[in-house]
Coordinates of C-alpha atoms (C1' of nucleotides) in Angstrom, one line a residue:
Chain A
X1 CA 48.4 41.0 73.4
X2 CA 52.1 40.2 73.0
X3 CA 52.5 37.5 70.4
X4 CA 55.1 34.8 70.8
X5 CA 58.2 35.7 69.0
X6 CA 59.0 33.2 66.3
X7 CA 62.3 34.3 64.8
X8 CA 63.2 31.1 63.5
X9 CA 61.4 28.3 65.4
X10 CA 61.0 29.5 68.9
X11 CA 62.8 31.0 71.7
X12 CA 62.9 30.2 75.4
X13 CA 61.6 32.8 77.6
X14 CA 60.1 31.3 80.9
X15 CA 59.5 34.4 82.8
X16 CA 58.2 36.4 79.9
X17 CA 55.9 33.4 79.1
X18 CA 54.6 33.2 82.6
X19 CA 53.7 37.0 82.7
X20 CA 52.0 36.8 79.3
X21 CA 50.0 33.9 80.5
X22 CA 49.0 35.6 83.7
X23 CA 48.0 38.8 81.9
X24 CA 46.0 36.9 79.2
X25 CA 44.4 34.9 82.0
X26 CA 43.4 38.1 83.9
X27 CA 41.8 39.6 80.9
X28 CA 39.9 36.3 80.1
X29 CA 38.7 35.8 83.7
X30 CA 37.7 39.4 83.9
X31 CA 35.7 39.2 80.7
X32 CA 34.1 35.8 81.2
X33 CA 34.3 34.8 84.8
X34 CA 35.7 31.5 86.0
X35 CA 33.4 29.2 84.4
X36 CA 33.1 31.2 81.1
X37 CA 36.8 31.5 80.7
X38 CA 38.3 29.3 78.2
X39 CA 41.9 27.9 78.7
X40 CA 42.3 27.8 74.9
X41 CA 41.6 31.4 74.6
X42 CA 44.1 32.3 77.3
X43 CA 46.8 30.2 75.6
X44 CA 46.1 31.8 72.3
X45 CA 46.0 35.3 73.7
X46 CA 49.4 34.7 75.6
X47 CA 50.9 33.5 72.3
X48 CA 51.4 30.2 74.0
X49 CA 50.5 26.6 73.6
X50 CA 47.8 25.4 76.0
X51 CA 50.3 23.0 77.6
X52 CA 52.3 26.0 78.8
X53 CA 49.6 27.0 81.2
X54 CA 49.8 23.6 82.9
X55 CA 53.5 23.7 82.7
X56 CA 54.2 27.2 84.2
X57 CA 51.1 27.6 86.5
X58 CA 48.9 24.8 87.0
X59 CA 45.3 24.0 86.1
X60 CA 42.5 26.5 85.5
X61 CA 41.7 27.1 89.0
X62 CA 45.4 27.6 90.1
X63 CA 45.7 30.0 87.4
X64 CA 42.5 31.8 88.5
X65 CA 43.9 32.0 92.0
X66 CA 47.3 33.4 90.9
X67 CA 45.5 36.1 88.9
X68 CA 43.2 37.0 91.8
X69 CA 46.3 37.2 94.1
X70 CA 48.1 39.4 91.6
X71 CA 45.2 41.7 91.5
X72 CA 45.1 42.1 95.3
X73 CA 48.8 42.6 95.4
X74 CA 48.6 45.3 92.7
X75 CA 46.0 47.4 94.5
X76 CA 47.6 47.0 97.9
X77 CA 50.9 48.2 96.4
X78 CA 49.2 51.3 95.1
X79 CA 47.3 51.9 98.2
X80 CA 50.7 52.0 100.2
X81 CA 52.0 54.8 98.1
X82 CA 49.1 57.0 99.2
X83 CA 50.1 58.7 102.5
X84 CA 47.2 60.4 103.9
X85 CA 49.0 61.1 107.2
X86 CA 50.1 64.6 106.5
X87 CA 46.9 65.8 104.8
X88 CA 44.1 67.8 106.3
X89 CA 41.5 65.3 107.4
X90 CA 38.9 66.4 104.8
X91 CA 41.5 66.4 102.1
X92 CA 42.7 63.0 103.1
X93 CA 39.2 61.7 102.8
X94 CA 38.7 63.3 99.4
X95 CA 42.0 61.9 98.2
X96 CA 41.1 58.5 99.4
X97 CA 37.8 58.7 97.5
X98 CA 39.5 60.0 94.3
X99 CA 42.1 57.3 94.5
X100 CA 39.6 54.5 94.9
X101 CA 37.5 55.8 92.1
X102 CA 40.4 56.2 89.7
X103 CA 42.0 52.9 90.6
X104 CA 38.7 51.1 89.8
X105 CA 38.3 53.2 86.6
X106 CA 41.8 52.2 85.6
X107 CA 41.5 48.6 86.5
X108 CA 38.1 47.4 85.6
X109 CA 39.3 43.7 85.5
X110 CA 39.7 44.2 89.3
X111 CA 36.1 44.8 89.8
X112 CA 35.1 41.8 87.5
X113 CA 37.6 39.6 89.4
X114 CA 36.0 40.5 92.8
X115 CA 32.6 39.8 91.4
X116 CA 33.7 36.4 90.1
X117 CA 35.3 35.5 93.5
X118 CA 32.2 36.5 95.3
X119 CA 30.2 34.4 93.1
X120 CA 32.3 31.6 94.3
X121 CA 31.6 32.8 97.9
X122 CA 35.4 33.6 98.3
X123 CA 36.3 30.0 98.1
X124 CA 39.7 30.6 96.7
X125 CA 40.4 33.6 98.6
X126 CA 39.9 31.7 101.8
X127 CA 42.5 29.2 100.8
X128 CA 45.0 31.8 99.8
X129 CA 47.5 32.4 102.6
X130 CA 49.1 35.1 100.4
X131 CA 46.0 37.4 100.3
X132 CA 45.1 36.9 103.9
X133 CA 48.4 38.2 105.0
X134 CA 48.1 41.4 102.9
X135 CA 45.8 43.3 104.9
X136 CA 44.7 46.6 103.6
X137 CA 46.6 49.7 105.1
X138 CA 43.4 51.6 104.5
X139 CA 41.6 50.8 107.7
X140 CA 44.3 52.0 110.0
X141 CA 44.9 54.9 107.8
X142 CA 41.2 55.9 107.9
X143 CA 41.1 55.3 111.7
X144 CA 43.8 57.8 112.2
X145 CA 42.4 60.3 109.7
X146 CA 39.0 60.1 111.6
X147 CA 40.6 60.5 114.9
X148 CA 42.7 63.4 113.8
X149 CA 39.4 65.0 112.1
X150 CA 37.4 64.7 115.3
X151 CA 40.1 66.2 117.5
X152 CA 40.8 69.1 115.1
X153 CA 37.0 69.8 114.9
X154 CA 37.0 69.2 111.1
X155 CA 34.7 66.2 111.6
X156 CA 31.7 66.4 113.8
X157 CA 31.6 62.6 114.6
X158 CA 33.6 59.4 114.7
X159 CA 32.8 56.6 112.3
X160 CA 33.9 53.0 112.2
X161 CA 36.7 53.0 109.8
X162 CA 35.6 49.6 108.3
X163 CA 32.1 51.0 107.6
X164 CA 33.6 54.2 106.1
X165 CA 35.9 52.2 103.9
X166 CA 33.2 49.9 102.6
X167 CA 31.0 52.9 102.0
X168 CA 33.6 54.7 99.9
X169 CA 34.5 51.5 98.0
X170 CA 30.8 50.7 97.6
X171 CA 29.9 54.3 96.1
X172 CA 32.6 53.8 93.5
X173 CA 32.4 50.0 93.0
X174 CA 28.6 49.7 92.4
X175 CA 28.5 52.5 89.9
X176 CA 31.3 51.1 87.9
X177 CA 30.7 47.5 88.1
X178 CA 27.1 47.9 87.4
X179 CA 27.3 50.7 84.9
X180 CA 26.2 48.4 81.9
X181 CA 22.8 47.6 83.5
X182 CA 22.4 50.9 85.2
X183 CA 23.0 52.8 81.9
X184 CA 20.3 50.7 80.3
X185 CA 17.9 51.3 83.1
X186 CA 18.4 55.0 83.2
X187 CA 18.9 55.4 79.5
X188 CA 22.1 57.4 79.8
X189 CA 25.8 56.4 79.4
X190 CA 27.2 56.5 82.9
X191 CA 30.8 56.0 81.5
X192 CA 31.2 59.1 79.5
X193 CA 33.6 61.7 80.8
X194 CA 30.9 64.2 82.1
X195 CA 29.1 61.4 84.0
X196 CA 32.3 60.1 85.5
X197 CA 33.3 63.6 86.7
X198 CA 29.9 64.2 88.1
X199 CA 29.9 60.9 90.0
X200 CA 33.3 61.6 91.6
X201 CA 32.1 65.0 92.6
X202 CA 28.9 63.6 94.0
X203 CA 30.7 60.9 96.2
X204 CA 33.2 63.4 97.7
X205 CA 30.5 65.8 98.5
X206 CA 28.3 63.1 100.0
X207 CA 30.9 61.7 102.2
X208 CA 32.5 65.0 103.2
X209 CA 29.1 66.5 104.0
X210 CA 28.3 63.7 106.2
X211 CA 31.6 63.9 108.0
X212 CA 32.2 67.6 108.3
X213 CA 28.6 68.9 108.3
X214 CA 29.4 71.5 105.6
X215 CA 28.0 71.3 102.2
X216 CA 30.3 71.3 99.2
X217 CA 30.4 71.7 95.6
X218 CA 28.0 69.0 94.2
X219 CA 25.4 69.8 96.9
X220 CA 25.2 73.5 95.8
X221 CA 25.7 73.4 92.2
X222 CA 29.3 74.5 91.9
X223 CA 31.5 73.5 88.9
X224 CA 33.1 70.2 89.0
X225 CA 36.2 69.6 91.2
X226 CA 39.5 68.9 89.6
X227 CA 40.5 65.3 89.9
X228 CA 43.1 65.0 92.7
X229 CA 44.7 61.9 91.3
X230 CA 48.2 61.9 89.7
X231 CA 49.9 58.9 88.2
X232 CA 50.8 56.5 91.0
X233 CA 53.3 53.5 90.3
Chain B
X1 CA 12.5 22.4 95.7
X2 CA 9.1 21.1 94.5
X3 CA 9.4 17.7 93.2
X4 CA 7.2 16.5 90.2
X5 CA 4.2 14.8 91.5
X6 CA 4.0 11.3 90.1
X7 CA 0.8 9.9 91.5
X8 CA 0.3 7.3 89.0
X9 CA 2.4 8.0 86.0
X10 CA 2.5 11.7 85.6
X11 CA 0.1 14.7 85.6
X12 CA -0.1 17.6 83.4
X13 CA 0.6 21.0 85.0
X14 CA 2.1 23.4 82.5
X15 CA 1.9 26.5 84.6
X16 CA 3.2 24.8 87.7
X17 CA 6.0 23.3 85.6
X18 CA 7.0 26.6 84.1
X19 CA 7.1 28.3 87.5
X20 CA 9.2 25.4 89.0
X21 CA 11.6 25.7 86.0
X22 CA 11.9 29.4 86.4
X23 CA 12.5 29.2 90.1
X24 CA 15.1 26.6 89.7
X25 CA 16.8 28.5 86.9
X26 CA 16.8 31.6 89.2
X27 CA 18.6 29.7 92.0
X28 CA 21.0 28.0 89.5
X29 CA 22.0 31.2 87.6
X30 CA 22.4 33.1 90.8
X31 CA 24.6 30.4 92.3
X32 CA 26.9 29.8 89.2
X33 CA 26.4 32.6 86.8
X34 CA 25.3 32.1 83.2
X35 CA 28.3 30.2 81.9
X36 CA 28.5 28.1 85.2
X37 CA 24.9 27.2 85.3
X38 CA 24.0 23.7 84.2
X39 CA 20.8 22.9 82.3
X40 CA 20.5 19.4 83.8
X41 CA 20.8 20.7 87.2
X42 CA 18.0 23.1 86.6
X43 CA 15.9 20.4 85.2
X44 CA 16.6 18.1 88.2
X45 CA 15.9 20.9 90.6
X46 CA 12.6 21.7 89.0
X47 CA 11.7 18.0 89.0
X48 CA 11.4 18.1 85.3
X49 CA 12.8 16.4 82.2
X50 CA 15.4 18.5 80.6
X51 CA 13.3 18.6 77.5
X52 CA 10.7 20.6 79.4
X53 CA 13.0 23.7 79.6
X54 CA 13.2 23.9 75.9
X55 CA 9.5 23.1 75.5
X56 CA 8.3 25.7 78.0
X57 CA 10.8 28.4 77.7
X58 CA 13.6 28.0 75.2
X59 CA 17.3 27.6 75.2
X60 CA 19.7 28.3 78.1
X61 CA 19.8 32.2 77.2
X62 CA 16.2 32.6 76.8
X63 CA 15.8 31.0 80.2
X64 CA 18.4 33.3 81.6
X65 CA 16.6 36.4 80.2
X66 CA 13.3 35.3 81.5
X67 CA 14.7 34.7 84.9
X68 CA 16.4 38.3 84.7
X69 CA 13.2 39.9 83.6
X70 CA 11.3 38.2 86.5
X71 CA 13.7 39.5 89.0
X72 CA 13.3 43.0 87.8
X73 CA 9.6 42.7 87.8
X74 CA 9.6 41.6 91.3
X75 CA 11.7 44.3 92.8
X76 CA 9.7 46.9 90.8
X77 CA 6.4 45.5 92.0
X78 CA 7.7 45.9 95.7
X79 CA 9.1 49.3 95.0
X80 CA 5.7 50.4 94.0
X81 CA 4.1 49.4 97.2
X82 CA 6.4 51.9 99.1
X83 CA 4.8 55.3 98.9
X84 CA 7.2 57.8 100.3
X85 CA 5.0 60.7 99.3
X86 CA 3.3 61.3 102.6
X87 CA 6.4 60.9 104.8
X88 CA 8.6 63.6 106.2
X89 CA 11.5 63.8 103.8
X90 CA 14.2 62.5 106.2
X91 CA 12.0 59.6 107.0
X92 CA 11.3 59.0 103.5
X93 CA 15.0 58.7 102.7
X94 CA 15.4 56.4 105.7
X95 CA 12.6 54.4 104.5
X96 CA 14.1 53.9 101.1
X97 CA 17.4 53.0 102.5
X98 CA 15.8 50.5 104.7
X99 CA 13.7 49.0 102.0
X100 CA 16.7 48.6 99.6
X101 CA 18.7 47.1 102.3
X102 CA 16.2 44.5 103.3
X103 CA 15.2 43.7 99.8
X104 CA 18.8 42.9 98.9
X105 CA 19.0 40.8 102.1
X106 CA 15.8 38.9 101.2
X107 CA 16.7 38.4 97.7
X108 CA 20.4 37.7 97.4
X109 CA 19.8 36.1 94.0
X110 CA 18.8 39.4 92.6
X111 CA 22.3 40.7 93.4
X112 CA 24.0 37.8 91.8
X113 CA 21.9 38.1 88.7
X114 CA 22.7 41.7 88.3
X115 CA 26.5 40.9 88.6
X116 CA 26.2 38.2 86.0
X117 CA 24.3 40.4 83.7
X118 CA 26.9 43.1 84.1
X119 CA 29.7 40.6 83.3
X120 CA 27.8 40.1 80.1
X121 CA 27.8 44.0 79.7
X122 CA 23.9 44.0 79.8
X123 CA 23.8 42.2 76.4
X124 CA 20.6 40.6 77.5
X125 CA 19.0 43.5 79.1
X126 CA 19.5 45.7 76.1
X127 CA 17.5 43.2 74.0
X128 CA 14.8 43.0 76.7
X129 CA 12.0 45.4 75.7
X130 CA 10.2 44.3 78.9
X131 CA 12.7 45.5 81.2
X132 CA 13.4 48.6 79.5
X133 CA 9.7 49.6 79.9
X134 CA 9.8 49.0 83.6
X135 CA 11.4 52.1 85.0
X136 CA 12.0 52.4 88.6
X137 CA 9.6 54.7 90.4
X138 CA 12.3 55.6 92.7
X139 CA 14.0 58.2 90.7
X140 CA 10.9 60.4 90.5
X141 CA 10.0 59.5 94.0
X142 CA 13.4 60.7 95.2
X143 CA 13.2 63.8 93.1
X144 CA 10.1 64.9 94.8
X145 CA 11.2 64.0 98.2
X146 CA 14.4 66.0 97.7
X147 CA 12.5 69.0 96.5
X148 CA 10.1 68.8 99.4
X149 CA 13.0 68.4 101.8
X150 CA 14.7 71.5 100.4
X151 CA 11.6 73.5 100.6
X152 CA 10.8 72.5 104.1
X153 CA 14.4 73.2 105.1
X154 CA 15.0 69.6 106.3
X155 CA 17.6 69.3 103.6
X156 CA 20.3 71.9 103.1
X157 CA 20.9 71.0 99.4
X158 CA 19.4 69.6 96.3
X159 CA 21.0 66.4 94.9
X160 CA 20.5 64.7 91.6
X161 CA 18.1 61.9 92.3
X162 CA 19.9 59.4 90.0
X163 CA 23.1 59.9 91.9
X164 CA 21.4 59.6 95.2
X165 CA 19.7 56.3 94.1
X166 CA 23.0 54.8 92.9
X167 CA 24.6 55.9 96.1
X168 CA 22.0 54.3 98.3
X169 CA 21.8 51.1 96.2
X170 CA 25.6 51.1 96.1
X171 CA 26.1 51.4 99.9
X172 CA 23.9 48.3 100.3
X173 CA 24.6 46.3 97.2
X174 CA 28.5 46.3 97.6
X175 CA 28.4 45.4 101.2
X176 CA 26.1 42.3 100.5
X177 CA 27.3 41.3 97.1
X178 CA 30.9 41.3 98.2
X179 CA 30.4 40.2 101.7
X180 CA 32.2 37.0 101.2
X181 CA 35.5 38.6 100.0
X182 CA 35.2 41.5 102.5
X183 CA 34.6 39.1 105.3
X184 CA 37.9 37.3 104.6
X185 CA 39.8 40.6 104.1
X186 CA 38.6 42.1 107.3
X187 CA 38.4 38.9 109.3
X188 CA 34.9 39.3 110.6
X189 CA 31.6 37.9 109.5
X190 CA 29.8 40.7 107.8
X191 CA 26.5 38.9 107.6
X192 CA 25.9 38.1 111.2
X193 CA 22.9 40.0 112.8
X194 CA 24.9 42.7 114.7
X195 CA 27.0 43.5 111.7
X196 CA 23.9 43.7 109.5
X197 CA 22.2 46.1 111.9
X198 CA 25.2 48.1 112.3
X199 CA 25.5 48.5 108.6
X200 CA 21.9 49.7 108.1
X201 CA 22.4 52.2 110.8
X202 CA 25.6 53.4 109.3
X203 CA 24.0 53.9 105.9
X204 CA 21.2 55.9 107.2
X205 CA 23.2 57.9 109.4
X206 CA 25.7 58.7 106.4
X207 CA 23.1 59.7 103.9
X208 CA 20.8 61.6 106.3
X209 CA 23.8 63.5 107.8
X210 CA 24.9 64.5 104.2
X211 CA 21.4 65.6 103.4
X212 CA 20.3 67.3 106.5
X213 CA 23.5 68.3 108.1
X214 CA 22.5 66.8 111.3
X215 CA 24.4 63.9 113.0
X216 CA 22.3 60.9 113.7
X217 CA 22.6 57.8 115.8
X218 CA 25.5 55.8 114.2
X219 CA 27.7 58.9 114.1
X220 CA 27.3 59.6 117.8
X221 CA 27.2 56.1 119.2
X222 CA 23.5 55.7 120.0
X223 CA 21.8 52.3 120.1
X224 CA 20.7 50.7 116.8
X225 CA 17.7 51.9 114.9
X226 CA 14.8 49.7 114.7
X227 CA 14.4 48.3 111.2
X228 CA 11.5 50.2 109.5
X229 CA 10.7 47.4 107.2
X230 CA 7.5 45.4 107.5
X231 CA 6.5 42.7 105.2
X232 CA 5.8 43.9 101.6
X233 CA 4.0 41.8 99.1
Chain C
dA1 C1' -15.6 6.9 72.8
dC2 C1' -12.2 9.0 70.2
dA3 C1' -9.5 12.2 67.6
dG4 C1' -6.2 15.6 67.9
dT5 C1' -3.3 18.3 70.5
dA6 C1' -0.5 19.4 74.6
dT7 C1' 2.6 17.7 77.7
dT8 C1' 6.1 14.7 79.4
dT9 C1' 9.5 10.9 79.1
dA10 C1' 13.4 8.3 77.3
dT11 C1' 17.5 8.4 74.5
dC12 C1' 20.9 10.0 71.7
dC13 C1' 24.9 12.9 69.9
dA14 C1' 28.0 16.1 68.2
dA15 C1' 30.7 19.7 69.9
dC16 C1' 33.2 21.5 73.4
dG17 C1' 36.7 22.0 76.9
dG18 C1' 40.0 20.8 80.4
dG19 C1' 43.6 18.1 80.9
dT20 C1' 47.3 14.7 79.5
dT21 C1' 50.9 12.1 76.8
dA22 C1' 54.6 12.0 74.3
dA23 C1' 57.6 13.8 71.0
dT24 C1' 60.7 18.0 69.7
dT25 C1' 63.7 21.7 70.2
dT26 C1' 66.4 25.2 72.7
dC27 C1' 70.4 26.2 75.4
dG28 C1' 73.6 26.4 79.5
dG29 C1' 77.4 23.9 81.5
dC30 C1' 81.2 21.0 80.8
Chain D
dG1 C1' 80.7 20.1 70.2
dC2 C1' 77.7 17.6 73.0
dC3 C1' 74.8 16.2 76.9
dG4 C1' 70.9 16.6 79.7
dA5 C1' 67.5 19.4 81.7
dA6 C1' 64.2 23.0 80.7
dA7 C1' 60.9 24.8 77.5
dT8 C1' 57.7 24.3 73.9
dT9 C1' 54.9 22.0 70.4
dA10 C1' 51.6 18.9 68.5
dA11 C1' 48.1 15.5 69.0
dC12 C1' 44.9 13.2 71.4
dC13 C1' 41.7 11.6 75.2
dC14 C1' 37.4 11.5 77.2
dG15 C1' 33.9 13.2 80.3
dT16 C1' 30.5 17.0 80.1
dT17 C1' 27.0 19.6 78.2
dG18 C1' 23.6 22.0 75.4
dG19 C1' 20.5 20.7 72.5
dA20 C1' 17.7 17.5 69.3
dT21 C1' 14.8 13.4 68.0
dA22 C1' 11.1 10.6 68.6
dA23 C1' 8.0 8.1 71.1
dA24 C1' 4.7 7.8 74.9
dT25 C1' 1.0 9.5 77.7
dA26 C1' -2.6 12.6 79.5
dC27 C1' -6.1 15.7 78.7
dT28 C1' -10.0 18.5 75.9
dG29 C1' -13.6 19.2 73.1
dT30 C1' -17.0 17.0 70.6

DNA sequence: ACAGTATTTATCCAACGGGTTAATTTCGGC
DNA sequence: GCCGAAATTAACCCGTTGGATAAATACTGT
């Protein structure tokens, strides 16, 4: 966590301060939820005085909403860099699953923030004009991929793209978001490398088998697939 | 919420009081999370004096753990009544999905409690000897169903039962737990009757298509399946 | 009856936590 | 150089909240 630079007494840095506050707030809200988050801790982590939060952003809920909006903006931005258009339909779906999985892995705070917001019954999201205008490009992407797949004969059947999107997200989200309790229940560490690889393989195999009708690696015991993801953004 | 009976002054009812406290606590923790829950609200909802919580259960965290344990006990009890053994493998999987879906629908607090516990990185669950000894019968159930399915030729491939269980739970859990934010994002009410029916159909079709290799209703546009669930417990 | 214990009520309080007030310091423009 | 707005700090306010104390009341066994 970047500490405030105090060369002599202090320096002005409004933009930097704002960013540090939002980053600290993201970590805090992700770690403790909205009610559990502490304004003082955010300020301390940001290397700021508590008063700064109110000066630069607003009260706790404003801060929370801004963090949430930022989280959505970030994933939407990355989603847009994925162009599934010129991939083979099965590859496109595999890539989508791979991206979703790795995005969640790389951004665990995003999962926690979504859970927090759902606990609040999306109260803040509903008020956010910003987020509502950022519709995910995925649904249309998926729709065209599915259509292409059906036309080419790669896919046996058409699926509602919203259902498919929720399914793919759900397969990844639940595993990661609930890894703590699941690891206790099943008595094995679901976050260790091998377990993560196995999970990705399973998800891709499950979805592709359903769509194409052909079995793939995880279902017939082949070695793990290489992750398709490269650095995005 | 059952109010304390005050016929004349007050009556003793330790067991009833305890149950009312736990029920009220469950609702409160599910609605606000651990940090957001208020001890006074729990007491009020239970028709009890706040002191009773500490007398009958313990402090806030003890109360929370007891609620969590109760939630696990309840689902495990219902799970045990489902015997998938003498069903056709595909029917058994369908029934499992149907049960999971409807259990989550009937017990939304369970979803919220799990999320809360995962936010706490399963800290309480780890300490609970009670929960750790209550393993879900599903994993073994699924293992034998899958084996039978492969032997009978109904299923093309063997799957790790833990992966399959997590996938089935995830398909249902994510949809329901995140229905608030997803409904905003997609601009449609995911909890209305038709949407719920459609989701169940989709989940069953997805998993069975992957396992059996045959397309089913949702994938070819047939009318909705009837829910298989009957009252349990 | 009555003694003793279990259960419940009525208050209280110290710490916490979000938010505010007011004073201080930096720095760009003139 | 210096003025005024912007940025930052320090200190405080005050309602909330988890938890505690102590007194009152109901029930049980004898």
